[in-house]
mmCIF file of C-alpha atoms (C1' of nucleotides) in Angstrom:
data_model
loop_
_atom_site.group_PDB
_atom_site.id
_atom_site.type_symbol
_atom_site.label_atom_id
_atom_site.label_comp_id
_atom_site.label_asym_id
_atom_site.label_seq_id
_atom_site.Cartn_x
_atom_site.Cartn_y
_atom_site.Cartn_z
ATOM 1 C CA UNK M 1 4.111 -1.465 27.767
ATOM 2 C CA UNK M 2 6.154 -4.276 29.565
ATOM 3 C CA UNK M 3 8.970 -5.420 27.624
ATOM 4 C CA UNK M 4 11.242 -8.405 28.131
ATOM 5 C CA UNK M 5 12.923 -6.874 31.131
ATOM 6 C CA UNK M 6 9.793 -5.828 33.163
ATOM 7 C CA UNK M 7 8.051 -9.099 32.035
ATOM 8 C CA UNK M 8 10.965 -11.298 33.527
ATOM 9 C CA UNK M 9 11.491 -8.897 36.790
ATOM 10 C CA UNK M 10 7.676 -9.859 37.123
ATOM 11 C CA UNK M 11 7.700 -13.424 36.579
ATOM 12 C CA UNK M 12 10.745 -13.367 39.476
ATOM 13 C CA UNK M 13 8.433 -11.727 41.993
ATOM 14 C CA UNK M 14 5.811 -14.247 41.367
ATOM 15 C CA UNK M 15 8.076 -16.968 41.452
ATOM 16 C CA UNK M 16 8.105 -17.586 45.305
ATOM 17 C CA UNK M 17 4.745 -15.914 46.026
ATOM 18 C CA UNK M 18 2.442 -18.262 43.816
ATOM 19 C CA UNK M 19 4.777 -21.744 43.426
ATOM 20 C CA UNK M 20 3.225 -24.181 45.424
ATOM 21 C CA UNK M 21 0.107 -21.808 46.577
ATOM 22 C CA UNK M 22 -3.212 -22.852 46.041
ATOM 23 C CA UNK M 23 -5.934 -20.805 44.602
ATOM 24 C CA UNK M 24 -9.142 -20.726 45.987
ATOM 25 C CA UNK M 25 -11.145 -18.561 44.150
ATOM 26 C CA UNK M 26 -11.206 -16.539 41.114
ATOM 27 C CA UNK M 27 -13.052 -13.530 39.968
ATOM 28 C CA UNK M 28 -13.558 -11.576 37.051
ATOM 29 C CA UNK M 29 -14.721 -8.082 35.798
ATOM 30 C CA UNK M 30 -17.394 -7.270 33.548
ATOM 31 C CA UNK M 31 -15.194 -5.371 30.771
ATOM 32 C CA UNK M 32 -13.426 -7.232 28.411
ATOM 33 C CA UNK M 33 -9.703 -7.737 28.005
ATOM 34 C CA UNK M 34 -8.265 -8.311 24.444
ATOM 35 C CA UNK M 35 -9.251 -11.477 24.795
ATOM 36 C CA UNK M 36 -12.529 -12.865 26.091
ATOM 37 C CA UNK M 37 -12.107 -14.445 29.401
ATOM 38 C CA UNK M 38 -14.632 -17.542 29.415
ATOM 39 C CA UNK M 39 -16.597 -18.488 32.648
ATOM 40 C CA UNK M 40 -16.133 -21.937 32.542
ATOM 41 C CA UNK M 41 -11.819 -20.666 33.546
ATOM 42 C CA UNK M 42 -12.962 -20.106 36.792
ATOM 43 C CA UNK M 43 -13.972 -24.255 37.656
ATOM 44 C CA UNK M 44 -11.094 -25.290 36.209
ATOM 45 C CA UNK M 45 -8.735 -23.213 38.149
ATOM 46 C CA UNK M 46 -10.522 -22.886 41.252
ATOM 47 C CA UNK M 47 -8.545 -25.691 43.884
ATOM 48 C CA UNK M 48 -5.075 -25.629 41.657
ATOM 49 C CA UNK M 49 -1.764 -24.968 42.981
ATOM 50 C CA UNK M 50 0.575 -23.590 41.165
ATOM 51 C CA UNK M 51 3.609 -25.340 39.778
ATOM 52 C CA UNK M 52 5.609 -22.683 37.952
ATOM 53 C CA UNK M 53 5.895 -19.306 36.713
ATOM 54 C CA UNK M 54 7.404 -18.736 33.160
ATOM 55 C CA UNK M 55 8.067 -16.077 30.932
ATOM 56 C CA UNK M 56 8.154 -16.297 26.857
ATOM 57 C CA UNK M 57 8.746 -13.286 25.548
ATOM 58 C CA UNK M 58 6.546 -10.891 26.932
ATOM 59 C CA UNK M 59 4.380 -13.215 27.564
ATOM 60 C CA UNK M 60 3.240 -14.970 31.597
ATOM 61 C CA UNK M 61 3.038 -18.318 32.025
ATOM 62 C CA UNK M 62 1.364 -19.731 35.170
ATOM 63 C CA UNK M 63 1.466 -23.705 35.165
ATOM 64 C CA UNK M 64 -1.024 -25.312 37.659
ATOM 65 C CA UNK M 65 -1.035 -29.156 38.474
ATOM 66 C CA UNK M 66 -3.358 -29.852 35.641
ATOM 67 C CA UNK M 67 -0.588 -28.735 33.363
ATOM 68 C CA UNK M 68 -3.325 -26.590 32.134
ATOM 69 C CA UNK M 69 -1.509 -23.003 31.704
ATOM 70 C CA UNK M 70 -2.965 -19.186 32.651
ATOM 71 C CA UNK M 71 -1.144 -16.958 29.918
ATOM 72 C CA UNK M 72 -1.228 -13.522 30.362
ATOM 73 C CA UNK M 73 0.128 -10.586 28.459
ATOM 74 C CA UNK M 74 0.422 -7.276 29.372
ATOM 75 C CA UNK M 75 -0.157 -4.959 26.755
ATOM 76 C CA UNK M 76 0.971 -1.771 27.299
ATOM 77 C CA UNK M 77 -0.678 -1.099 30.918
ATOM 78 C CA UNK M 78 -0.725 -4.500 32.480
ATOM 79 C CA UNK M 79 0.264 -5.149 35.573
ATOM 80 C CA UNK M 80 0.433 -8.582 37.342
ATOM 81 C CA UNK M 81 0.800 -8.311 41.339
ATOM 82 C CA UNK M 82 0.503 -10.236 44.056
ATOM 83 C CA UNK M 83 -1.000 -8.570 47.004
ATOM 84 C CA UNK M 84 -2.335 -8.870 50.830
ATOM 85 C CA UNK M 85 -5.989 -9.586 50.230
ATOM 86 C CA UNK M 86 -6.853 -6.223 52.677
ATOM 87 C CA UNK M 87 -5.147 -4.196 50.190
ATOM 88 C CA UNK M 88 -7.183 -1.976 48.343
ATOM 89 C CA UNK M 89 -8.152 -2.697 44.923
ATOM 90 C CA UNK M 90 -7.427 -0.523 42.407
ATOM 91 C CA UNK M 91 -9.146 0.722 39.403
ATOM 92 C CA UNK M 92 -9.487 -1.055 36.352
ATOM 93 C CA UNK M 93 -8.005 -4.985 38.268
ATOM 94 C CA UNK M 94 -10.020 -7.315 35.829
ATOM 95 C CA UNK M 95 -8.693 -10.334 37.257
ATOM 96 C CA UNK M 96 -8.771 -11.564 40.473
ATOM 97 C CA UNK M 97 -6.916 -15.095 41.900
ATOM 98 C CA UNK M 98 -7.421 -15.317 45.584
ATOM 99 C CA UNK M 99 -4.824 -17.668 46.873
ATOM 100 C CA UNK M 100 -4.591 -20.218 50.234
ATOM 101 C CA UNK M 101 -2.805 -17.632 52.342
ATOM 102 C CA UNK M 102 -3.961 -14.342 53.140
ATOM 103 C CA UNK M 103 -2.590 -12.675 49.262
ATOM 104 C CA UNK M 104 -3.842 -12.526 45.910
ATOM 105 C CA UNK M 105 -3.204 -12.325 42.156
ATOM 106 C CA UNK M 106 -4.419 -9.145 40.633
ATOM 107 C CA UNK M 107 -4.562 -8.564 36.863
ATOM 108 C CA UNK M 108 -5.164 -4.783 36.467
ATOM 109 C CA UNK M 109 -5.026 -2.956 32.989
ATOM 110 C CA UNK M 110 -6.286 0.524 32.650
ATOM 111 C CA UNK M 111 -6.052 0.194 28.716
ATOM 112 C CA UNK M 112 -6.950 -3.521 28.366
ATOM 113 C CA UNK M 113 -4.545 -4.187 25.301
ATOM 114 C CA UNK M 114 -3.710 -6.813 27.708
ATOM 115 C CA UNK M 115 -5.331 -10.598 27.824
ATOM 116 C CA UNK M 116 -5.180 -14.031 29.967
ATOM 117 C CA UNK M 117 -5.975 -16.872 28.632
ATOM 118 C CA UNK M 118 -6.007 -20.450 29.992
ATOM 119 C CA UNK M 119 -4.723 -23.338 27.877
ATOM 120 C CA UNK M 120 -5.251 -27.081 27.996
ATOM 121 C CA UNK M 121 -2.201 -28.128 28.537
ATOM 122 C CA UNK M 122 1.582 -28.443 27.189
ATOM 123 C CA UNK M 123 0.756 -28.811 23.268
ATOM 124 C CA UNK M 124 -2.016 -26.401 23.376
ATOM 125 C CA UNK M 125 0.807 -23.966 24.562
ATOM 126 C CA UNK M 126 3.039 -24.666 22.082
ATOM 127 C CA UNK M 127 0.234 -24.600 19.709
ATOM 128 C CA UNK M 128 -0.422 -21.380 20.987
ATOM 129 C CA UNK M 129 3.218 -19.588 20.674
ATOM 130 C CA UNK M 130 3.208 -21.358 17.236
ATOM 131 C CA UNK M 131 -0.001 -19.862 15.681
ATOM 132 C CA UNK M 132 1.828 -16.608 16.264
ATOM 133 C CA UNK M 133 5.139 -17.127 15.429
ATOM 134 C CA UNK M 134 7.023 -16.396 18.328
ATOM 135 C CA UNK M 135 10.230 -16.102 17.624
ATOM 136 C CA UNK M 136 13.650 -16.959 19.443
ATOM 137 C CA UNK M 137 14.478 -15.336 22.685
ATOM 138 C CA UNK M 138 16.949 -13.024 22.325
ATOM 139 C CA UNK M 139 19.531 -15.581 24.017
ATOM 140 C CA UNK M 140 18.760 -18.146 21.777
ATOM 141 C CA UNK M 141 19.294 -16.078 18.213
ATOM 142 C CA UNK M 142 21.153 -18.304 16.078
ATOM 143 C CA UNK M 143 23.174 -16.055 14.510
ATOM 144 C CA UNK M 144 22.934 -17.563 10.993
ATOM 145 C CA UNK M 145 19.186 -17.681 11.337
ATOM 146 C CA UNK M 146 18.985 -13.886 12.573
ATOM 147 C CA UNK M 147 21.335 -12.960 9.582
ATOM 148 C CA UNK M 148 18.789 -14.584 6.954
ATOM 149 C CA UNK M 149 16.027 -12.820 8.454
ATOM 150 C CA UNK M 150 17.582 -9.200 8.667
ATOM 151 C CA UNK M 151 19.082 -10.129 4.545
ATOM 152 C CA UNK M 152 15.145 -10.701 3.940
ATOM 153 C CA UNK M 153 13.356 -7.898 4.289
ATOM 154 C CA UNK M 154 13.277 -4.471 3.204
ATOM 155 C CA UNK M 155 12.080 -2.931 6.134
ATOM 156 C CA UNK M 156 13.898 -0.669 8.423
ATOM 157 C CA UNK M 157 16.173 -2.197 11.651
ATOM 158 C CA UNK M 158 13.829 -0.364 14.113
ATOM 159 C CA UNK M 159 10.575 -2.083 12.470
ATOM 160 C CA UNK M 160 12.176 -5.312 12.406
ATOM 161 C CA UNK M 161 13.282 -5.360 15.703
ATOM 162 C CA UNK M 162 9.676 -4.801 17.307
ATOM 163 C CA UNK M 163 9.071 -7.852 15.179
ATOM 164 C CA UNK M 164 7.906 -10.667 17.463
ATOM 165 C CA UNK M 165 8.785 -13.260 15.306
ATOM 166 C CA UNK M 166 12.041 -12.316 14.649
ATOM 167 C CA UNK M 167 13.218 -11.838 17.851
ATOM 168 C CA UNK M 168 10.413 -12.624 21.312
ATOM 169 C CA UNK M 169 10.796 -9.583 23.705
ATOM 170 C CA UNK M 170 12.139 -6.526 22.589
ATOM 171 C CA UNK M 171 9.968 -3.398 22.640
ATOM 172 C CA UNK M 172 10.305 0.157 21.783
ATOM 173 C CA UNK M 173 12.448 1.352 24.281
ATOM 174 C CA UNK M 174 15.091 -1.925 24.085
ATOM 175 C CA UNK M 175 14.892 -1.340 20.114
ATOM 176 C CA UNK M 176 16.031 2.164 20.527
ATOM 177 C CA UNK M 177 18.130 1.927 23.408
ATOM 178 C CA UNK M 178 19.960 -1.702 21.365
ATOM 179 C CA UNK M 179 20.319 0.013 17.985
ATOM 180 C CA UNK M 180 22.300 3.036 19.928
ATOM 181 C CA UNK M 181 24.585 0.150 22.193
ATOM 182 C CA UNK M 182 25.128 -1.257 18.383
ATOM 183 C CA UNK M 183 25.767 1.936 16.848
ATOM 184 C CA UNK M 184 23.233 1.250 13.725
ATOM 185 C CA UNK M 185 20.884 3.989 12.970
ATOM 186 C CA UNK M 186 16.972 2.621 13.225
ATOM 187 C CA UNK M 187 16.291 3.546 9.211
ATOM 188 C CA UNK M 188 18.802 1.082 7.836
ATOM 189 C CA UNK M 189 17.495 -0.574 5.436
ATOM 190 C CA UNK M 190 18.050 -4.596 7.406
ATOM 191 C CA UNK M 191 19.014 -6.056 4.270
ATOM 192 C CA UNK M 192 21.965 -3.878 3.576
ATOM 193 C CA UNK M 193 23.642 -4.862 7.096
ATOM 194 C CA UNK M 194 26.598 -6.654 6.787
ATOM 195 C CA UNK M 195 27.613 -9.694 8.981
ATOM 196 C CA UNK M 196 29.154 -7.977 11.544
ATOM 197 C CA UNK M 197 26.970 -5.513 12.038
ATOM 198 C CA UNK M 198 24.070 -8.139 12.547
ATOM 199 C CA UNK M 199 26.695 -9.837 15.259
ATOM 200 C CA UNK M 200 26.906 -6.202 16.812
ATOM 201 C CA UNK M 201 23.266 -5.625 17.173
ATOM 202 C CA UNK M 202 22.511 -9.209 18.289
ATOM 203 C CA UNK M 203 24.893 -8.444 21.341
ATOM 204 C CA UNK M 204 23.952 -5.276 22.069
ATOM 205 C CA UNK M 205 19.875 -6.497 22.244
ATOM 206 C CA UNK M 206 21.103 -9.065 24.976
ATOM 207 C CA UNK M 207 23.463 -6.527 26.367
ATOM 208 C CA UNK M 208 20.971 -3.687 26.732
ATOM 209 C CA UNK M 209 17.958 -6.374 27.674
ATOM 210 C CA UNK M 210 20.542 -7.881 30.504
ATOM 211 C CA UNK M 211 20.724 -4.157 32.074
ATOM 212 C CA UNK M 212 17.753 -3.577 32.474
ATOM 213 C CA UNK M 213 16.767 -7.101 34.026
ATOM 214 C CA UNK M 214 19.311 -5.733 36.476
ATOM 215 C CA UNK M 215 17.555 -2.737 36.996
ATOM 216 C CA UNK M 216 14.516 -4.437 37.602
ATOM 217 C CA UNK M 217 13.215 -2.877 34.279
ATOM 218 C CA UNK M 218 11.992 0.439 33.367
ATOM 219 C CA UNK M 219 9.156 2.850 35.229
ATOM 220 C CA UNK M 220 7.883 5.932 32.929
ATOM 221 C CA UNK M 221 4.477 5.508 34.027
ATOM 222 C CA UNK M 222 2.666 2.706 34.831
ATOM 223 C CA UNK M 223 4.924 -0.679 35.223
ATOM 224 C CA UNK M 224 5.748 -2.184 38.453
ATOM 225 C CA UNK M 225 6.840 -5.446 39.237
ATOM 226 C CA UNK M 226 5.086 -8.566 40.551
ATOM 227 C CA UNK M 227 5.356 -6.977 44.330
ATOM 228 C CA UNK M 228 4.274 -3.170 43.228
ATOM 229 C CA UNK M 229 8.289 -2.229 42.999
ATOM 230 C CA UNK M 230 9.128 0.275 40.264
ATOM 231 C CA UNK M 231 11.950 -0.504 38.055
ATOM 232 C CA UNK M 232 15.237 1.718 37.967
ATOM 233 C CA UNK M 233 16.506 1.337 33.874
ATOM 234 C CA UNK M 234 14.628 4.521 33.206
ATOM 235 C CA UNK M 235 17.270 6.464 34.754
ATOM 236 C CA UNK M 236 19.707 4.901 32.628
ATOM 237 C CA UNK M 237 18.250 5.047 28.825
ATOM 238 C CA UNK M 238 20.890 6.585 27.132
ATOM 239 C CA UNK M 239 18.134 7.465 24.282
ATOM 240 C CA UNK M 240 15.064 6.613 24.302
ATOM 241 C CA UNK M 241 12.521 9.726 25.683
ATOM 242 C CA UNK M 242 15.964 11.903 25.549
ATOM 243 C CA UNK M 243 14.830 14.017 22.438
ATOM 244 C CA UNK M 244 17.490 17.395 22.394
ATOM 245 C CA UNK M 245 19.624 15.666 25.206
ATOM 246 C CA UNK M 246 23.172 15.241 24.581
ATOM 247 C CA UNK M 247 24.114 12.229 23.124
ATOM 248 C CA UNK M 248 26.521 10.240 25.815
ATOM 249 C CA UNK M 249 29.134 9.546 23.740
ATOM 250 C CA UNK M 250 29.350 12.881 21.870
ATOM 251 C CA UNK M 251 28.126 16.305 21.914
ATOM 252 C CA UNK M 252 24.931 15.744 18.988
ATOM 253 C CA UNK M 253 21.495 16.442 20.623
ATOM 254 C CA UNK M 254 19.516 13.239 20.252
ATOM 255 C CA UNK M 255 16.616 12.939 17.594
ATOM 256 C CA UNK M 256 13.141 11.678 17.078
ATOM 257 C CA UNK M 257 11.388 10.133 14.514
ATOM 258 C CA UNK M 258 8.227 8.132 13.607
ATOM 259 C CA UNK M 259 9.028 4.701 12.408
ATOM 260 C CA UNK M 260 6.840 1.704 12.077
ATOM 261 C CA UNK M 261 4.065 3.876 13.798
ATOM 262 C CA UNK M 262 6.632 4.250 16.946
ATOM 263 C CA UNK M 263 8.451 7.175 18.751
ATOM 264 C CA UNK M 264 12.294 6.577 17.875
ATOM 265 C CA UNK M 265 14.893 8.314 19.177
ATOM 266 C CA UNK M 266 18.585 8.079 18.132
ATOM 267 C CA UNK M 267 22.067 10.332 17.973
ATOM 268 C CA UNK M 268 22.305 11.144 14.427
ATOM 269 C CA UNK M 269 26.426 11.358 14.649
ATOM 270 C CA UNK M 270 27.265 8.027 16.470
ATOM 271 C CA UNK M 271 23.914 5.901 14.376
ATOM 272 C CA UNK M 272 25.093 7.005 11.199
ATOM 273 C CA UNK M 273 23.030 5.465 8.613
ATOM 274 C CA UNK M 274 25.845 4.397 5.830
ATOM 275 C CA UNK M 275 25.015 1.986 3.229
ATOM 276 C "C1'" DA S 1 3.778 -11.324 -0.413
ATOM 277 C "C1'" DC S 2 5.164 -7.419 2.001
ATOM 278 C "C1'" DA S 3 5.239 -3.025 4.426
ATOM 279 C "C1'" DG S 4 2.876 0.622 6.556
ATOM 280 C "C1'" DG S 5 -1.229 2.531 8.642
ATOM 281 C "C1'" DA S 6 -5.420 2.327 11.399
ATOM 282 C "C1'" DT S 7 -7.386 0.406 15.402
ATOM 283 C "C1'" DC S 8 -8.481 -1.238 20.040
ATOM 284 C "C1'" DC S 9 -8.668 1.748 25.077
ATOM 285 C "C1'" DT S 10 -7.758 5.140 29.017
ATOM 286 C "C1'" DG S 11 -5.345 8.894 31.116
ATOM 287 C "C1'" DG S 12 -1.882 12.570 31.460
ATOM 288 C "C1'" DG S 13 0.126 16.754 29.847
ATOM 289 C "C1'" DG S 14 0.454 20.985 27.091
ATOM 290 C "C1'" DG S 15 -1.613 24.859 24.598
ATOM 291 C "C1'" DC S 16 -5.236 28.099 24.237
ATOM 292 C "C1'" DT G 1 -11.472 25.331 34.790
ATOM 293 C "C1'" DG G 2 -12.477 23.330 30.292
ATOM 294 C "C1'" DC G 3 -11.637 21.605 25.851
ATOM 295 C "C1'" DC G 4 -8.964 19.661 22.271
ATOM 296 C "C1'" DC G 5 -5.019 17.580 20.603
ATOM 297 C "C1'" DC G 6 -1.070 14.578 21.057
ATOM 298 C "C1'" DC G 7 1.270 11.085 23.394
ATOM 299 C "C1'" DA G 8 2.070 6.357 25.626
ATOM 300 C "C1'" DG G 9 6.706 -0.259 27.463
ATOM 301 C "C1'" DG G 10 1.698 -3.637 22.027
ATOM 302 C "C1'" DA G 11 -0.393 -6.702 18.697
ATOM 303 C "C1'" DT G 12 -3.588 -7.473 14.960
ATOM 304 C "C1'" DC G 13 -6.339 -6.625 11.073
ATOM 305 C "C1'" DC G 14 -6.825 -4.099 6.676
ATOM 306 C "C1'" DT G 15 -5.157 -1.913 2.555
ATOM 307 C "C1'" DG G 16 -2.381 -0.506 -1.390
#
DNA sequence: ACAGGATCCTGGGGGC
DNA sequence: TGCCCCCAGGATCCTG
């Protein structure tokens, strides 16, 4: 569910309430995540502060002083908080980090697409974004680069844009609500975009992504940041879960399709598909 | 090799 | 109220 923007508004809330904390104990539910989470975790994080939170993509990074690394991803019900250990825990937290204060880490995921998994250290991390071919933030698109790999597939722009190792951190609302700010309609064919129009739609990802960052993300149903905040951009999407809404810039009602398995949603007069 | 579909899981909402 | 179907911020494995 989290995309780049909730992801990063997450990582910021941790930021000051884990860096430098301790954790002191660790405890973990029977039912398994989308990945395993092994026993022997709990040793080698018990009596570790934390040096730094990261984000990559969607993905959490959680350094401790062993440079061994906690990733965690969210799926699309995740949610990473850090609470007063009195609070009440709520259904479906898997993961519990109790810290050197009076506060906690909770991993809860009602679906469990999500997963944490700690690594051994820096290479094993970069192992681990290599094996699955993370791609570039969407910052750091060379714009060369992201023109070969739109000229090299057939596939359609809204397919390639969920692509993780094309670009790290878009999802399907930033794909729709991008391809709109662009004006590119999601069932171009990416190899018949020309050079500007891959400039456009590289702007408008970091454009639309920066938004929402502002907004502290988007809340439809179950995201909240790393303090239990809801995000705001959901009161902004200018298409995405608008099907039969006006169009902002012109009077077309908005459509949806199914592409790459996904809801997409886009104004058929301003995304025109021309080839 | 590539693109699209099925799959993992739970819960909410609409129709009957 | 109950039941059944569809839907959901994602990634991976399988198939044609």
């Amino acid at each position: 569910m989290p995309e780049l923007p909730e992801v990063e508004t997450i990582v910021r809330d941790l930021r000051p309430a884990l860096v430098g904390r301790c954790i002191a104990a660790v405890r973990a539910g029977r039912k398994p995540l989308r990945k395993p989470w092994s026993a022997r975790w709990r040793t080698l994080l018990v009596g570790q502060c934390v040096h730094a939170v990261r984000r990559r993509g969607k993905w959490i990074i959680l350094e401790v002083e062993s440079e061994r690394a906690l990733v965690f991803h969210l799926g699309m019900t995740g949610r990473l908080t850090v609470s007063a250990r009195n609070e009440r825990v709520p259904a479906h937290t898997h993961l519990v980090f109790k810290l050197d204060n009076d506060s906690e880490l909770r991993f809860n995921d009602i679906r469990r697409f999500g997963s944490a998994t700690l690594l051994d250290g820096v290479e094993a991390l970069q192992r681990f974004f290599e094996k699955s071919r993370l791609g570039p933030e969407p910052t750091d698109l060379d714009p060369a680069w992201w023109r070969q790999r739109l000229a090299a597939t057939q596939r359609c722009l809204k397919a390639v844009l969920l692509d993780q190792t094309v670009v790290a951190g878009v999802g399907n609302i930033y794909a729709d609500e991008s391809l709109f700010e662009a004006r590119l309609h999601p069932v171009r064919i990416a190899s018949t975009i020309t050079r500007a129009e891959a400039g456009r739609l590289r702007k408008a990802i970091v454009t639309v992504l920066d938004r929402a960052i502002d907004k502290r993300g988007s809340s439809i149903r179950n995201y909240v940041g790393g303090s239990g905040l809801k995000g705001n951009y959901q009161n902004e999407f200018r298409v995405y879960g608008r099907t039969g809404e006006c169009c902002p810039r012109c009077p077309t009602p908005i459509e949806r399709v199914r592409l790459a398995g996904r809801s997409t949603h886009f104004c058929p007069r301003c995304q025109q598909n021309h080839v």
